[in-house]
Coordinates of C-alpha atoms in Angstrom, one line a residue:
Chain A
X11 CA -109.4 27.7 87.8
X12 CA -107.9 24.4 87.2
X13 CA -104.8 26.3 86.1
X14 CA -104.9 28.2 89.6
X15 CA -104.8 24.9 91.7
X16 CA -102.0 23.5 89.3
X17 CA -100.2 27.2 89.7
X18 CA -100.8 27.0 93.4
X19 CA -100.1 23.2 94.3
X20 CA -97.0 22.8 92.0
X21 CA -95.6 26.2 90.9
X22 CA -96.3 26.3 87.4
X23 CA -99.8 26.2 85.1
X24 CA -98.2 23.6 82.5
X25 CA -95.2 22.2 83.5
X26 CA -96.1 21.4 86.8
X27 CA -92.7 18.7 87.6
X28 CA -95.0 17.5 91.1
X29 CA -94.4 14.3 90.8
X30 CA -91.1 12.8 92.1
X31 CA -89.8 9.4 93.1
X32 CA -91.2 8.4 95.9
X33 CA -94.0 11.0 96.3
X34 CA -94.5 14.8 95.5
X35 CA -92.1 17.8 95.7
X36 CA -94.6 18.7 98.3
X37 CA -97.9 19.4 100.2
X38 CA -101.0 21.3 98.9
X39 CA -100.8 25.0 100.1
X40 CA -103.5 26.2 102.6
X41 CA -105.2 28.9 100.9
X42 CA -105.9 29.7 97.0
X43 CA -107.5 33.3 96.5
X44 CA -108.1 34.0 100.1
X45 CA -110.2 30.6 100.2
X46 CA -109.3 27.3 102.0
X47 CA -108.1 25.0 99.3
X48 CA -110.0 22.2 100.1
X49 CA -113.1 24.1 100.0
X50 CA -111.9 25.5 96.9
X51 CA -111.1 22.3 95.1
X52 CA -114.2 20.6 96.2
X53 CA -116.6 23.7 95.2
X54 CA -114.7 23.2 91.5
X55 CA -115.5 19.5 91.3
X56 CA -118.6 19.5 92.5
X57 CA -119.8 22.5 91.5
X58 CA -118.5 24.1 88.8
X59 CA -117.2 21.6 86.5
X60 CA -120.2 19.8 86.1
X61 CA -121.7 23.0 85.5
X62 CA -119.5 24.0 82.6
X63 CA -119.9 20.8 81.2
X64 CA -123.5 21.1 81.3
X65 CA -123.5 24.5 79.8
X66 CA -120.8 23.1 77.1
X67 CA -123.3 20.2 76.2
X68 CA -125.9 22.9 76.6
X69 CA -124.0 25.5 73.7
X70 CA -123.0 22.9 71.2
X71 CA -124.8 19.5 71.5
X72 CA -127.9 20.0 69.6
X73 CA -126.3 23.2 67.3
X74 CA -127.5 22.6 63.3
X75 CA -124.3 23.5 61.9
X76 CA -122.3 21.0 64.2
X77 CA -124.4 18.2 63.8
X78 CA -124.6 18.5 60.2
X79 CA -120.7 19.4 59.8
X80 CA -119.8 16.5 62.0
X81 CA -122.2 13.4 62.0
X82 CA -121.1 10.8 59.5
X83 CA -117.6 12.4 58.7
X84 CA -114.8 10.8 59.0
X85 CA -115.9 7.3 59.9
X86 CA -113.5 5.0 61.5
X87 CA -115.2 1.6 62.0
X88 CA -113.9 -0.5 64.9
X89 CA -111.9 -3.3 63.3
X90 CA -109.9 -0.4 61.3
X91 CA -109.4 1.8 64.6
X92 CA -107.8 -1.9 66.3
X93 CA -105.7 -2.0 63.4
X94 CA -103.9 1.1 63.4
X95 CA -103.4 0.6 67.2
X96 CA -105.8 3.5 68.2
X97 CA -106.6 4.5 71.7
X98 CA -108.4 6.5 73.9
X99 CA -111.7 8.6 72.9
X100 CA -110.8 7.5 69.0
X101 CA -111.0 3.8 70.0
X102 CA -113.7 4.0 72.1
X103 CA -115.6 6.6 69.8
X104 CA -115.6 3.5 67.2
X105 CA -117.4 1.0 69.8
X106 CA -114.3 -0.4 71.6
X107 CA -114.7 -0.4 75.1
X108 CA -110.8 0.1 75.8
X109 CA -109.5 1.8 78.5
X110 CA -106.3 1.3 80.6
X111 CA -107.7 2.3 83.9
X112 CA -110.1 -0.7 83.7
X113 CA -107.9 -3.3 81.5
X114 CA -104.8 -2.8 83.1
X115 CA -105.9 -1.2 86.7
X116 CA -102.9 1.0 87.8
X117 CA -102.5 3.2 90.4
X118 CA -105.8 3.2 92.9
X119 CA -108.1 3.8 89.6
X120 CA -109.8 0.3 91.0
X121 CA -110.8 2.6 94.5
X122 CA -113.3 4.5 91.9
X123 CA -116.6 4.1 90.4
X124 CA -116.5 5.5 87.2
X125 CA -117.7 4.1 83.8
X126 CA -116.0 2.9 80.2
X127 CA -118.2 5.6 77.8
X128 CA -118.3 4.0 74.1
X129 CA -119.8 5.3 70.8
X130 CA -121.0 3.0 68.3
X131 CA -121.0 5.3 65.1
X132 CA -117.0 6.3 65.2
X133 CA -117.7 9.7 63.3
X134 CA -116.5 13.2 64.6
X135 CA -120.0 13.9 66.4
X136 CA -119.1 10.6 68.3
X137 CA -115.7 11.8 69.1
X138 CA -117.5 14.3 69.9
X139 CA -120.0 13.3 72.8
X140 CA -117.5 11.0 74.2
X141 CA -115.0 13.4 75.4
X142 CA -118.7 15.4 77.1
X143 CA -118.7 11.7 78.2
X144 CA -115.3 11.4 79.6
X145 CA -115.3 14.7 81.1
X146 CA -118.1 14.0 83.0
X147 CA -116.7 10.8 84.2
X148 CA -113.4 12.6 85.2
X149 CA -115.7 14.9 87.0
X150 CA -116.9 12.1 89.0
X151 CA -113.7 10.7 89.7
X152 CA -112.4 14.1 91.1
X153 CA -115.4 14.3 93.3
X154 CA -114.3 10.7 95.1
X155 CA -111.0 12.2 94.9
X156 CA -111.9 14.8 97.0
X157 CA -114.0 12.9 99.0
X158 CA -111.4 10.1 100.5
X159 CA -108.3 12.2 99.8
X160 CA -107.3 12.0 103.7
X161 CA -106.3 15.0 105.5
X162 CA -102.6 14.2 106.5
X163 CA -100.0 11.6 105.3
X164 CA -96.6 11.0 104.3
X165 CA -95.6 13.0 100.9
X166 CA -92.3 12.2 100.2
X167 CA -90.5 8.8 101.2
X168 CA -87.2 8.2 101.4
X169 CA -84.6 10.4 100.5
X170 CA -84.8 13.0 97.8
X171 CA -82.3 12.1 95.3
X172 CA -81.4 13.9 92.0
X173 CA -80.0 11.1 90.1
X174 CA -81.9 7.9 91.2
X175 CA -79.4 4.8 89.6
X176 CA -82.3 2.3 88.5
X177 CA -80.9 -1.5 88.6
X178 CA -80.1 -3.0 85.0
X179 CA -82.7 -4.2 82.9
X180 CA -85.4 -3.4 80.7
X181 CA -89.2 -2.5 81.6
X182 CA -92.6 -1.0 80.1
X183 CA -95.2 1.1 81.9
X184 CA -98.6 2.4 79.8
X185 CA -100.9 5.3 81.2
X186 CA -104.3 6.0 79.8
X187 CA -103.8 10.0 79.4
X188 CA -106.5 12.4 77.4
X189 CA -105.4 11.1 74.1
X190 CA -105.0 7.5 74.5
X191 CA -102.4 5.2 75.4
X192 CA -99.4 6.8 76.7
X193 CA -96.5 4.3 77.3
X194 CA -92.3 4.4 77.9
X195 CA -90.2 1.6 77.6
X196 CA -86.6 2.3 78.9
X197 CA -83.5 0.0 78.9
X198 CA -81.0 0.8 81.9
X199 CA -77.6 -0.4 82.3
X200 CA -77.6 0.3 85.9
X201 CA -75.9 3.7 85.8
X202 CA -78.3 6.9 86.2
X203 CA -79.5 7.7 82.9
X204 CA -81.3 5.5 80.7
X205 CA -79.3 3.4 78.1
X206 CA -82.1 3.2 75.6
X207 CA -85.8 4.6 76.0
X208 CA -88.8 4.6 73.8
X209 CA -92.0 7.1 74.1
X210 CA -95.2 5.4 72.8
X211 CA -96.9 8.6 71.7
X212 CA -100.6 8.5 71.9
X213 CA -101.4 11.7 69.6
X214 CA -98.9 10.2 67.2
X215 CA -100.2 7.1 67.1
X216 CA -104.0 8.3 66.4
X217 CA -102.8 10.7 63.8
X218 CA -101.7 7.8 61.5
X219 CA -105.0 7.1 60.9
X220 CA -106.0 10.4 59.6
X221 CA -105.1 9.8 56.2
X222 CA -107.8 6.9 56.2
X223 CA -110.6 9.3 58.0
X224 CA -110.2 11.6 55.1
X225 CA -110.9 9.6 52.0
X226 CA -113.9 10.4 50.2
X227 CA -114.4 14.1 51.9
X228 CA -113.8 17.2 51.1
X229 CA -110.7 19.6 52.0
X230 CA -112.8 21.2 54.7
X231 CA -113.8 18.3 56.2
X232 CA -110.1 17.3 56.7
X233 CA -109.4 19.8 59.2
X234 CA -112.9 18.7 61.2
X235 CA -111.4 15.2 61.1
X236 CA -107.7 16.6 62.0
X237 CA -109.3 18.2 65.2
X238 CA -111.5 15.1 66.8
X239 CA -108.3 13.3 66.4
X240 CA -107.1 16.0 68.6
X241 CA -103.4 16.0 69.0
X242 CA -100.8 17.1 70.7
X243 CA -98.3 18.0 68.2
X244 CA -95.5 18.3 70.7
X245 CA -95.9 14.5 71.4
X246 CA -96.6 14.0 67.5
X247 CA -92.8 16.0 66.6
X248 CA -90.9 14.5 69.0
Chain B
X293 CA -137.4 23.0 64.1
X294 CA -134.4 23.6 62.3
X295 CA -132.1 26.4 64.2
X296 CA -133.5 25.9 67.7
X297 CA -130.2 24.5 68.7
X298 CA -128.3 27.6 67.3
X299 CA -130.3 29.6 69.3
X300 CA -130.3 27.5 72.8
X301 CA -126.1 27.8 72.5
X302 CA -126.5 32.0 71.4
X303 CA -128.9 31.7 75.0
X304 CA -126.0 30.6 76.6
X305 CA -124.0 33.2 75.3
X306 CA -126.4 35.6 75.9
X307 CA -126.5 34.4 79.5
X308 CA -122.9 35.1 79.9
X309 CA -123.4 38.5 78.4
X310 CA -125.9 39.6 81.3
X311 CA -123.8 37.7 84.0
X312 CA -121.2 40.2 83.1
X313 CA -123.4 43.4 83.8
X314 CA -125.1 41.7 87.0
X315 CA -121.6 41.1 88.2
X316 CA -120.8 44.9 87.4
X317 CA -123.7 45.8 89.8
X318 CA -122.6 43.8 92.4
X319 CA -119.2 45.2 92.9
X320 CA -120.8 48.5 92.2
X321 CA -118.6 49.4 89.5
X322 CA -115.4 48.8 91.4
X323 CA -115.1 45.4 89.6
X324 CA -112.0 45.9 88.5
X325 CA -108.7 47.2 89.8
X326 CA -109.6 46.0 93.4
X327 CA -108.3 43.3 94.9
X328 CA -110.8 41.8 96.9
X329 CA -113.3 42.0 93.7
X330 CA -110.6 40.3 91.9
X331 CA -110.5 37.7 94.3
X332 CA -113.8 36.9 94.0
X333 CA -114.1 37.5 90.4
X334 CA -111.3 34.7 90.0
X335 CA -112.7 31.8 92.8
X336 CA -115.0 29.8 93.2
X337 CA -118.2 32.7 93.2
X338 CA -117.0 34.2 89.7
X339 CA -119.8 34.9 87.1
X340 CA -119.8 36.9 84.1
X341 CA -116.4 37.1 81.9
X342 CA -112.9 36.1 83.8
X343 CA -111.1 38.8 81.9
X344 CA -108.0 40.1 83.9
X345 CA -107.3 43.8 82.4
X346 CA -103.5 42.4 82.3
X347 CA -100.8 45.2 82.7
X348 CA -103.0 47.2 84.9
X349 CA -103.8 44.4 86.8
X350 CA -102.5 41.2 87.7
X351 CA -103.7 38.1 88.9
X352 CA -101.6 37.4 92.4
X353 CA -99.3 35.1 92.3
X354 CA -99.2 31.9 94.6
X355 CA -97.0 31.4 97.0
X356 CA -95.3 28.1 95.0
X357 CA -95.5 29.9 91.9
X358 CA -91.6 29.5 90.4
X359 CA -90.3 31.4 87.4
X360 CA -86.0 31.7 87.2
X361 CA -83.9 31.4 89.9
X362 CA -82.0 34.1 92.0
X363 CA -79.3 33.8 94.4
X364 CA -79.9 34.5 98.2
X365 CA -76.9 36.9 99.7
X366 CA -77.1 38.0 103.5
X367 CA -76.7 41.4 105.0
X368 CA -74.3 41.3 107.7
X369 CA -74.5 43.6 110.4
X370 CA -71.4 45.6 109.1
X371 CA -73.3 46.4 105.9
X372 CA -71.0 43.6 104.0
X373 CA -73.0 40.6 102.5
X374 CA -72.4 37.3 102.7
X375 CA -73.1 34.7 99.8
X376 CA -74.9 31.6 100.9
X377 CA -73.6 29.7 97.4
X378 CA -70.7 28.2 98.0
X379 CA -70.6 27.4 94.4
X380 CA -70.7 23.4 94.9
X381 CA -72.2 23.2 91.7
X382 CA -75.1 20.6 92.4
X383 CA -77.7 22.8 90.7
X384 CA -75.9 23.1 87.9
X385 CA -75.3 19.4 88.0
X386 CA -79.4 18.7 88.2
X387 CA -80.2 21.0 85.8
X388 CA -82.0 19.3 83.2
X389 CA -81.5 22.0 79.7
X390 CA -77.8 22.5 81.8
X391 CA -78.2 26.3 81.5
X392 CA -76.4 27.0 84.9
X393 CA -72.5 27.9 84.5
X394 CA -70.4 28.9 87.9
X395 CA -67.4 30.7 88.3
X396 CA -65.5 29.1 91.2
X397 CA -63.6 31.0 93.0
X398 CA -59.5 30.5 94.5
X399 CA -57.4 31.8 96.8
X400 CA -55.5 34.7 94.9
X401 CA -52.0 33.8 97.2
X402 CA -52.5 30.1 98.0
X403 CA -54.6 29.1 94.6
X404 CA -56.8 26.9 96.4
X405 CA -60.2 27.2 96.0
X406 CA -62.6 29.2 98.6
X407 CA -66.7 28.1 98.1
X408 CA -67.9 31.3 97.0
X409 CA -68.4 31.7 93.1
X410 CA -67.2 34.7 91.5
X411 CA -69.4 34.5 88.6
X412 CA -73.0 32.8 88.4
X413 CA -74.9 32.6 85.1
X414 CA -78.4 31.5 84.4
X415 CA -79.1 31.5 80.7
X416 CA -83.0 32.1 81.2
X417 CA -83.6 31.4 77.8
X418 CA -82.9 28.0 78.1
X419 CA -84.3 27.8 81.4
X420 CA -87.4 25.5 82.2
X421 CA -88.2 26.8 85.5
X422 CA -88.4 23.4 86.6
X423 CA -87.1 24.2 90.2
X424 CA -84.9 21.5 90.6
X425 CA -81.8 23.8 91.7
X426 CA -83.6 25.4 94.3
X427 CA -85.1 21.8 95.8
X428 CA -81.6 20.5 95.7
X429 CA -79.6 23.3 97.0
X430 CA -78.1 22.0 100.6
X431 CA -77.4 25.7 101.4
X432 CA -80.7 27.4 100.1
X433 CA -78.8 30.0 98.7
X434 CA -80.2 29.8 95.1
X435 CA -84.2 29.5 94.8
X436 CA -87.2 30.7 92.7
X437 CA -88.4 34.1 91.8
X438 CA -91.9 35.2 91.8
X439 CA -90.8 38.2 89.1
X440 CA -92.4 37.1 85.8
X441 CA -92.0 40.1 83.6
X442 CA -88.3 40.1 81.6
X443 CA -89.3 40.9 78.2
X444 CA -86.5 42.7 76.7
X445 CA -85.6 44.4 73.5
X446 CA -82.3 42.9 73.6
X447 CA -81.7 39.1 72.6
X448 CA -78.0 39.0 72.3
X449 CA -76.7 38.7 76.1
X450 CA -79.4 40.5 78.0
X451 CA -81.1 37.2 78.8
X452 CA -77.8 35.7 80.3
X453 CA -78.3 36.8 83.8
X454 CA -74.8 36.9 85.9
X455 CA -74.0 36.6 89.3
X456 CA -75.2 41.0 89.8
X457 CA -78.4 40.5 88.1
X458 CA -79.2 37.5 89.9
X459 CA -77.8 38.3 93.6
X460 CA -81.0 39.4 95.7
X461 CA -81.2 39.6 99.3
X462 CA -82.9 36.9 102.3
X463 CA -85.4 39.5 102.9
X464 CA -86.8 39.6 99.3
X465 CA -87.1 36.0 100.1
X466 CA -88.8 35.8 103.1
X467 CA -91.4 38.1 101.6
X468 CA -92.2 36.2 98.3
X469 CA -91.9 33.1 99.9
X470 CA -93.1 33.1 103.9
X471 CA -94.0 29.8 105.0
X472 CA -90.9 28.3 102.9
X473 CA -88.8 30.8 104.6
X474 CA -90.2 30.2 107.9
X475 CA -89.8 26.2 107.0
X476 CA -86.3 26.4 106.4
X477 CA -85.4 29.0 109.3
X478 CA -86.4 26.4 112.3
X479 CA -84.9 23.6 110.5
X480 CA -81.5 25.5 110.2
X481 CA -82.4 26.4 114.4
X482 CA -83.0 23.2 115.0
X483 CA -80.0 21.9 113.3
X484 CA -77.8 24.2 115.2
X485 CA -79.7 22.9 118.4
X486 CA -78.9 19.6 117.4
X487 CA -75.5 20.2 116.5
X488 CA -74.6 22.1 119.6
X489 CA -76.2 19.5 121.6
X490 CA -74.1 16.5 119.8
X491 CA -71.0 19.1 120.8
X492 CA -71.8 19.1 124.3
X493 CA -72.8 15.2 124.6
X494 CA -69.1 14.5 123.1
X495 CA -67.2 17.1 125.5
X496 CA -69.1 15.5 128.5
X497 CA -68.2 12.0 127.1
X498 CA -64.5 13.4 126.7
X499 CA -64.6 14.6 129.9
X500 CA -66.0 11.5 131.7
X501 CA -63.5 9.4 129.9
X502 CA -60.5 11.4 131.1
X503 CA -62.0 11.4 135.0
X504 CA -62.7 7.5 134.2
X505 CA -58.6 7.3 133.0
X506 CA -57.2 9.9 135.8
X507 CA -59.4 7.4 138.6
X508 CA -57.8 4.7 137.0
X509 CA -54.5 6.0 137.4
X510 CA -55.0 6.7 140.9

């Protein structure tokens, strides 16, 4: 259902290419399934996304053969996760309470109420709970989202421009995304594509620590430590 | 106890298991291959599995929803169409993979070029379906289908659509695409209000200025 509001809203489930600059490609559509959308988004963040993260918790949480697979596997103590320049759920997994949102407020992320969630333990049943955590608290952001998002509003300012020439020079902006830190550096020379840019991959980043999260366990347990790293392996094989 | 959280999460998929059946009951067996049911099924109200039975059904397609882009042609009143593309070649330019090719077209006496292409190709293979042509068309004539099925048995040429396999007409347009359609039709009214207006301002001005010189010359 979040795939039908992304399919609806932008025009596409995955690449959704909404974003522009200067605004959005364009408004949110009226109806979605015969509903009206705003009831339809705000019924999903209030209603049933908590619910299927309850019922998530619910099916897995407590589960003998989870637990057992997953607590104290693949531990990654804090000072190690700093050190290979973690971030996101990994970091904060280990007892770091990192997050971009709060250390380097971007956007209107300082409008919401939401909370850091940290681990202490840094094993894969930590990774675990804090992305239950972080759902939640996503959750919760959605739902103040949808609460102040105001009815009407400019969309798009200025004039929509295919190649936008971006003045000479040399900048850095970071995200917090799913995985961690998500960062671009470019270099432009003034004309309309960048001279030089860099991608700071979170998911590759995180994944350099997997050979230290697998020492001293067995085969099977690498792929239980491979998958609460959770990467994107598109990002990774750039 | 040891297992009692095995058999909460086999409750929950037990749960989902019944939900089904209830659901079944509900619709009264017409739970699938019905429209309304499937708009139900997929919202907010859904319980029980989201399975869509695919190639019998299909989940509707939103409005917005953009997969390869088609050319617009007109039907004139004569039965001739009209091209909107005047093969500028701005979508091919903002094309991001560059899978857009054009075929301009010239004069076959003078050589000079007339804007209409006489060959169009979309390689949809390498196509993102990002929409960028369509947004940055200044003639509408090439925008997004809605038509997601093109599997094909062939995979030498039979994914390089040309300029016959891509040509559709305003009507198919207007009918996946109303509001955008009906968006773009009173901006193109109001433009030719606009325009006809700024013609008339500039005759009266024209006209003014010659009584203004004739007066003088008297």
């Amino acid at each position: 259902m979040i795939l039908d509001v992304f399919e609806a809203t932008a025009g596409s489930r995955m690449m959704c290419n909404y974003m522009r600059f200067g605004g959005l490609a364009r408004d949110f559509p009226d109806t979605l399934r015969g509903e009206d959308m705003v009831k339809f988004v705000s019924d999903l963040v209030n209603n049933r996304l908590p619910k299927a993260i309850d019922e998530l918790d619910h099916y897995l949480t407590e589960n003998e053969i989870v637990r057992s697979r997953c607590i104290g596997v693949g531990v990654l103590p804090p000072e190690k996760a700093i050190a290979y320049s973690t971030a996101g759920p990994l970091l904060r997994a280990s007892g770091v309470p990192y997050d971009l949102r709060r250390a380097d407020s971007y956007g209107i992320y300082d409008r919401f109420d939401f909370d850091i969630c940290t681990r202490q333990n840094g094993d894969v049943y930590d990774r675990y709970l804090i992305r239950v955590d972080e759902m939640r608290e996503s959750a919760r952001i959605c739902q103040q989202v949808m609460r102040d998002i105001p009815a009407e509003g400019e969309i798009f300012s200025g004039k929509p421009q295919y190649n936008v020439r971006v003045p000479a020079g040399e900048s850095y902006g970071r995200v917090e995304n799913p995985k961690g830190e998500l960062g671009y550096y470019v270099i432009s020379n003034g004309k309309t594509n960048p001279y030089r840019y860099h991608v700071r991959a979170p998911s590759f980043v995180n994944l350099t620590v997997l050979g230290e999260l697998c020492k001293g366990h067995k085969v099977a347990d690498a792929v239980v430590i491979l998958g609460s790293i959770d990467i994107v392996l598109g990002e990774v094989d750039r | 106890m040891y297992g009692t959280g095995i058999l909460k999460g086999m409750g929950v998929t037990m749960r989902h298991l019944v939900d089904s059946f209830v659901d079944d009951m509900r619709f009264l067996g017409q739970r699938y291959y019905n429209d309304s049911a499937m708009n139900i099924r997929q919202g907010t109200e859904g319980r029980g599995v989201f399975t869509v039975q695919y190639p019998e059904e299909k989940l509707p397609v939103p409005e917005q929803f953009r997969f390869i882009p088609f050319l617009l042609y007109e039907n004139n009143d004569d039965g001739s169409t009209t091209d909107r593309c005047t093969s500028c070649g701005i979508c091919a330019k903002v094309c991001p993979p560059q899978c857009i090719w054009i075929e301009r077209s010239s004069d076959p006496d003078t050589g000079r070029p007339i804007p209409a292409p006489t060959n169009f190709y979309i390689d949809i293979d390498i196509c993102m379906n990002c929409g960028y042509c369509a947004e940055y068309c200044p003639f509408d004539a090439i925008k997004m289908d809605h038509d997601y099925e093109l599997a094909s048995y062939d995979r030498t040429d039979a994914h390089i659509f040309d300029k016959a396999r891509l040509d559709k007409p305003v009507e198919y347009y207007a009918s996946i695409r109303p509001t955008d359609y009906l968006a773009e039709e009173t901006a193109r009214a109001e433009e030719i209000v606009k325009k006809a207006a700024k013609k008339a301002a500039r005759k009266e001005a024209a006209a003014a200025k010659k009584a203004a010189a004739e007066t003088e010359v008297n």
